[in-house]
Coordinates of C-alpha atoms in Angstrom, one line a residue:
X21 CA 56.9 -18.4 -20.4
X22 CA 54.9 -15.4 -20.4
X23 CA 56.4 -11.7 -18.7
X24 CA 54.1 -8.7 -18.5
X25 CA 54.6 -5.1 -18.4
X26 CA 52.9 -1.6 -19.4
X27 CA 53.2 1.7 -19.4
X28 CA 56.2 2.1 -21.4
X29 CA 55.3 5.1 -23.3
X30 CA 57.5 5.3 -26.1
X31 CA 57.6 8.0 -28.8
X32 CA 58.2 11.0 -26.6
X33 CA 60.4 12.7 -23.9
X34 CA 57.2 14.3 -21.7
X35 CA 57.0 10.6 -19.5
X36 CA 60.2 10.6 -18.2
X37 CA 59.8 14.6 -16.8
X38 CA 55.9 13.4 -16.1
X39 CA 57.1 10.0 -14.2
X40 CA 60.7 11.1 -12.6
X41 CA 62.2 7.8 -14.7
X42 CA 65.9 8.3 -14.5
X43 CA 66.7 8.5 -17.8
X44 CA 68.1 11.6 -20.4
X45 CA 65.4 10.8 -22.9
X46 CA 63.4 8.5 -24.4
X47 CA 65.8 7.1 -26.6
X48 CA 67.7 5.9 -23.4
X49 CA 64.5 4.8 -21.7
X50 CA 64.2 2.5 -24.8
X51 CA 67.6 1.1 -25.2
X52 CA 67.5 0.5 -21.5
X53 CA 63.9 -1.8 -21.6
X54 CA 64.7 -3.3 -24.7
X55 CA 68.4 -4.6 -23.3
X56 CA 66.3 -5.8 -20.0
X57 CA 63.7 -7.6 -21.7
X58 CA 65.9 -9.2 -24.4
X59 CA 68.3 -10.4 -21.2
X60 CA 65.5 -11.8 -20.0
X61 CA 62.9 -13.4 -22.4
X62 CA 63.5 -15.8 -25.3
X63 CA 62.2 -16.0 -28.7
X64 CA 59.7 -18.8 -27.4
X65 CA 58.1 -16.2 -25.2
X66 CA 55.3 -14.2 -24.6
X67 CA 55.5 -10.2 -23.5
X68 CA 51.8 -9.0 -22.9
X69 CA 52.2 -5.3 -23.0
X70 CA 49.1 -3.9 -20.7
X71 CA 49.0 -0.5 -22.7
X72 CA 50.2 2.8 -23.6
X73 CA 53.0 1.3 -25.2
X74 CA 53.4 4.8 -27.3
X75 CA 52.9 8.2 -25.6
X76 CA 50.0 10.0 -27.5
X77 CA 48.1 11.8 -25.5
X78 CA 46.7 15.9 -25.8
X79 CA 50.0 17.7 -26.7
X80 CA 51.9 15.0 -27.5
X81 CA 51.9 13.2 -30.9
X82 CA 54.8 11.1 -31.7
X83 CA 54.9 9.1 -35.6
X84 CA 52.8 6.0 -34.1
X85 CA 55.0 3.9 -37.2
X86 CA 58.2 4.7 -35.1
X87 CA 56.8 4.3 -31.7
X88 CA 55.3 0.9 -32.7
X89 CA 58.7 0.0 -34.8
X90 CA 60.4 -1.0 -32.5
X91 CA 59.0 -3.7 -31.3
X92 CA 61.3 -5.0 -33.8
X93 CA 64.2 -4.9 -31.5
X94 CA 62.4 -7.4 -28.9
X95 CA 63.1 -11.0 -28.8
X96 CA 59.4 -12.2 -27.5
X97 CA 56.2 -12.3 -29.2
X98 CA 54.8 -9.3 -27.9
X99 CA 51.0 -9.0 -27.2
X100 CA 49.4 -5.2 -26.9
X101 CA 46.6 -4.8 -25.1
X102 CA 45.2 -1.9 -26.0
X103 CA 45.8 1.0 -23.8
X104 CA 44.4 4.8 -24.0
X105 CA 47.2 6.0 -25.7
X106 CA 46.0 3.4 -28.3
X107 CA 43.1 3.8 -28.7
X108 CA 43.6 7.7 -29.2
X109 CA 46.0 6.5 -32.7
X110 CA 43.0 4.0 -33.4
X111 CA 40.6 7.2 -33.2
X112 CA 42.9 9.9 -34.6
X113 CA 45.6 7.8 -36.9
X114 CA 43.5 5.0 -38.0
X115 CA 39.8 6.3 -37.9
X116 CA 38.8 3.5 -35.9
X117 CA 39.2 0.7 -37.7
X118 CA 40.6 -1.9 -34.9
X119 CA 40.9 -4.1 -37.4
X120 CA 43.2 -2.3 -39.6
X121 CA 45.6 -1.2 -37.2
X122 CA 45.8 -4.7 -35.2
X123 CA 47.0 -5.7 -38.7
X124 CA 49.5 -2.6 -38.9
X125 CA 51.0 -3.2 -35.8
X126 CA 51.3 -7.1 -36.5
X127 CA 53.4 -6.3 -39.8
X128 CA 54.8 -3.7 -37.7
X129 CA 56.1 -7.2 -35.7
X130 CA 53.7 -7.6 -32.6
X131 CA 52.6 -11.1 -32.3
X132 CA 49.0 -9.8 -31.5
X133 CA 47.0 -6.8 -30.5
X134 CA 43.7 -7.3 -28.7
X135 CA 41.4 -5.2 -26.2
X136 CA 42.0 -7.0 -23.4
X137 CA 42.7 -11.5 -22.8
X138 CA 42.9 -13.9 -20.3
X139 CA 45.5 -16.4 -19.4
X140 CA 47.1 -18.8 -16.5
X141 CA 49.6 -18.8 -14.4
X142 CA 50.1 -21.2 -12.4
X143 CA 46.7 -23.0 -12.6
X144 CA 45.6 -19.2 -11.8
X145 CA 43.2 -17.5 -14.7
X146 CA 44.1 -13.9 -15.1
X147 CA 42.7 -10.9 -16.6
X148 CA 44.5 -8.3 -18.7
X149 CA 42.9 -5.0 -19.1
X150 CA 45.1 -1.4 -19.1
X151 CA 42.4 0.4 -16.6
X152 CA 42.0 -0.8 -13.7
X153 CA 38.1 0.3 -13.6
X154 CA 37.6 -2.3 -16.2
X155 CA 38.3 -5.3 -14.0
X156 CA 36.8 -8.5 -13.6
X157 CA 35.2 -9.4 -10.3
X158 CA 35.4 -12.9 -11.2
X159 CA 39.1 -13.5 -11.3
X160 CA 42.8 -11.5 -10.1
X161 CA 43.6 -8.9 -12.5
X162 CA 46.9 -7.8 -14.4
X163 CA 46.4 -4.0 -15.1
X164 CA 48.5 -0.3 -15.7
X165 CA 47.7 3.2 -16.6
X166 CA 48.1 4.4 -12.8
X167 CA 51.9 3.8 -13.0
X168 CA 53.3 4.1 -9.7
X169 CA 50.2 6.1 -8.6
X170 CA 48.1 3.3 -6.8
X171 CA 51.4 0.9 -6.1
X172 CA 51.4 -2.5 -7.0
X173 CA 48.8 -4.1 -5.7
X174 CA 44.7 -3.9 -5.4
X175 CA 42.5 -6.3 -4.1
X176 CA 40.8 -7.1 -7.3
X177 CA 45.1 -7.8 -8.8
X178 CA 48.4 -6.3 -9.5
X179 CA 50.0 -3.4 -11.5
X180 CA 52.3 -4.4 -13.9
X181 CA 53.5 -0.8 -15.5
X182 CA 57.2 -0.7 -16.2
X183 CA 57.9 1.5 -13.7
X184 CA 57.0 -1.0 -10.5
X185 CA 59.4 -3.3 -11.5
X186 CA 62.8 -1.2 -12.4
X187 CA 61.7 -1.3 -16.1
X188 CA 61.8 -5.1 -17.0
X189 CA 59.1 -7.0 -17.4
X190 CA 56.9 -9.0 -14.2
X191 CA 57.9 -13.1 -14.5
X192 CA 55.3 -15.6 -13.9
X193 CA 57.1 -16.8 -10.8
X194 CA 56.8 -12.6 -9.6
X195 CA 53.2 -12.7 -10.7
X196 CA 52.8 -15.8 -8.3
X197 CA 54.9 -14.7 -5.2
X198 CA 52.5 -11.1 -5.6
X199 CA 49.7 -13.7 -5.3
X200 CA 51.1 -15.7 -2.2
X201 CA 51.6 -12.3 -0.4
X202 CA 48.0 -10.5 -1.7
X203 CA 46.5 -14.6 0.3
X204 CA 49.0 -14.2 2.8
X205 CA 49.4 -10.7 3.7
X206 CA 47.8 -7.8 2.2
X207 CA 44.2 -9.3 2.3
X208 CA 44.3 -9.7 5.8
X209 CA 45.5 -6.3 6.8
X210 CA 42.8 -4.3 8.1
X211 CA 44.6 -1.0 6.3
X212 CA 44.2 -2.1 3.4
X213 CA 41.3 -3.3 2.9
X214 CA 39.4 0.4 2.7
X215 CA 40.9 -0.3 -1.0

């Protein structure tokens, strides 16, 4: 099975003042996700990660080995797409050689780290990408980085950051129901379709 999320930010206490999450820190934040995903998703599984799994961003520059670390404490094979809070430690950590720090991170434990993939759900193709300026017009998209800014759904996909889905990770089957109501539903209402 594969389970999506994003957004999680980890590494430093600014997110949960910046995004209201009700935690006392970070370090709560993180036990919380990582008891939610490891109640939910096996071994066998996949976790994509849509981004900004660490927190690095102007002001704020957590030890990317400890941010990324603990992905150790996850039961899934977790995928990173790269977010910006990546790709600022592949500019100012790792001089940007991709290469080098996919390879960090995968000793680190990810399963993989790319730029963006594709898969299927439910005989659907998908596209993961952090921004959602870089969709696909070809196919529904899986993206973050607005966090709870631009709500869940577009009509080009959905928003998967963490904090959409009470911090555990979207299921295929949620994936497809958000697909039966975008058909259903929110593509025929004339409100939303200024979007």
């Amino acid at each position: 099975m594969k389970y999506f999320t994003a957004d999680l930010h980890f590494g430093d206490n600014e997110i949960i003042e910046r995004e209201w999450r009700p935690f006392k820190d970070i370090k709560e934040f993180e036990d919380v996700f990582v008891e939610n995903v490891n109640k939910m998703v096996g071994e066998a599984d996949e976790l994509y990660v849509l981004g900004d799994w660490i927190n690095y961003n102007a002001g704020h520059h957590p030890d990317p080995d400890e941010a990324f670390a603990i992905v150790r404490r996850l039961n899934p094979k977790v995928i990173l797409i790269m977010g910006n809070g990546e790709e600022r430690v592949l500019r100012e950590v790792y001089g940007n050689d991709f290469e080098y720090m996919r390879n960090k991170l995968k000793n680190h434990g990810f399963y993989d780290v790319l730029k963006d993939a594709d898969v299927e759900i439910g005989g659907i193709k998908f596209h993961l990408i952090h921004c959602p300026m870089d969709h696909k017009k070809d196919c529904l998209n899986l993206f973050a980085h607005t966090h709870r800014g631009t709500g869940l759904w577009k009509p080009f996909g959905f928003n998967v950051c963490a904090d959409l889905n009470y911090f555990r990770p979207f299921t295929e089957a949620n994936i497809l129901a958000m697909v039966e109501t975008k058909k259903n539903y929110w593509d025929k209402d004339p409100d939303t379709n200024c979007m």
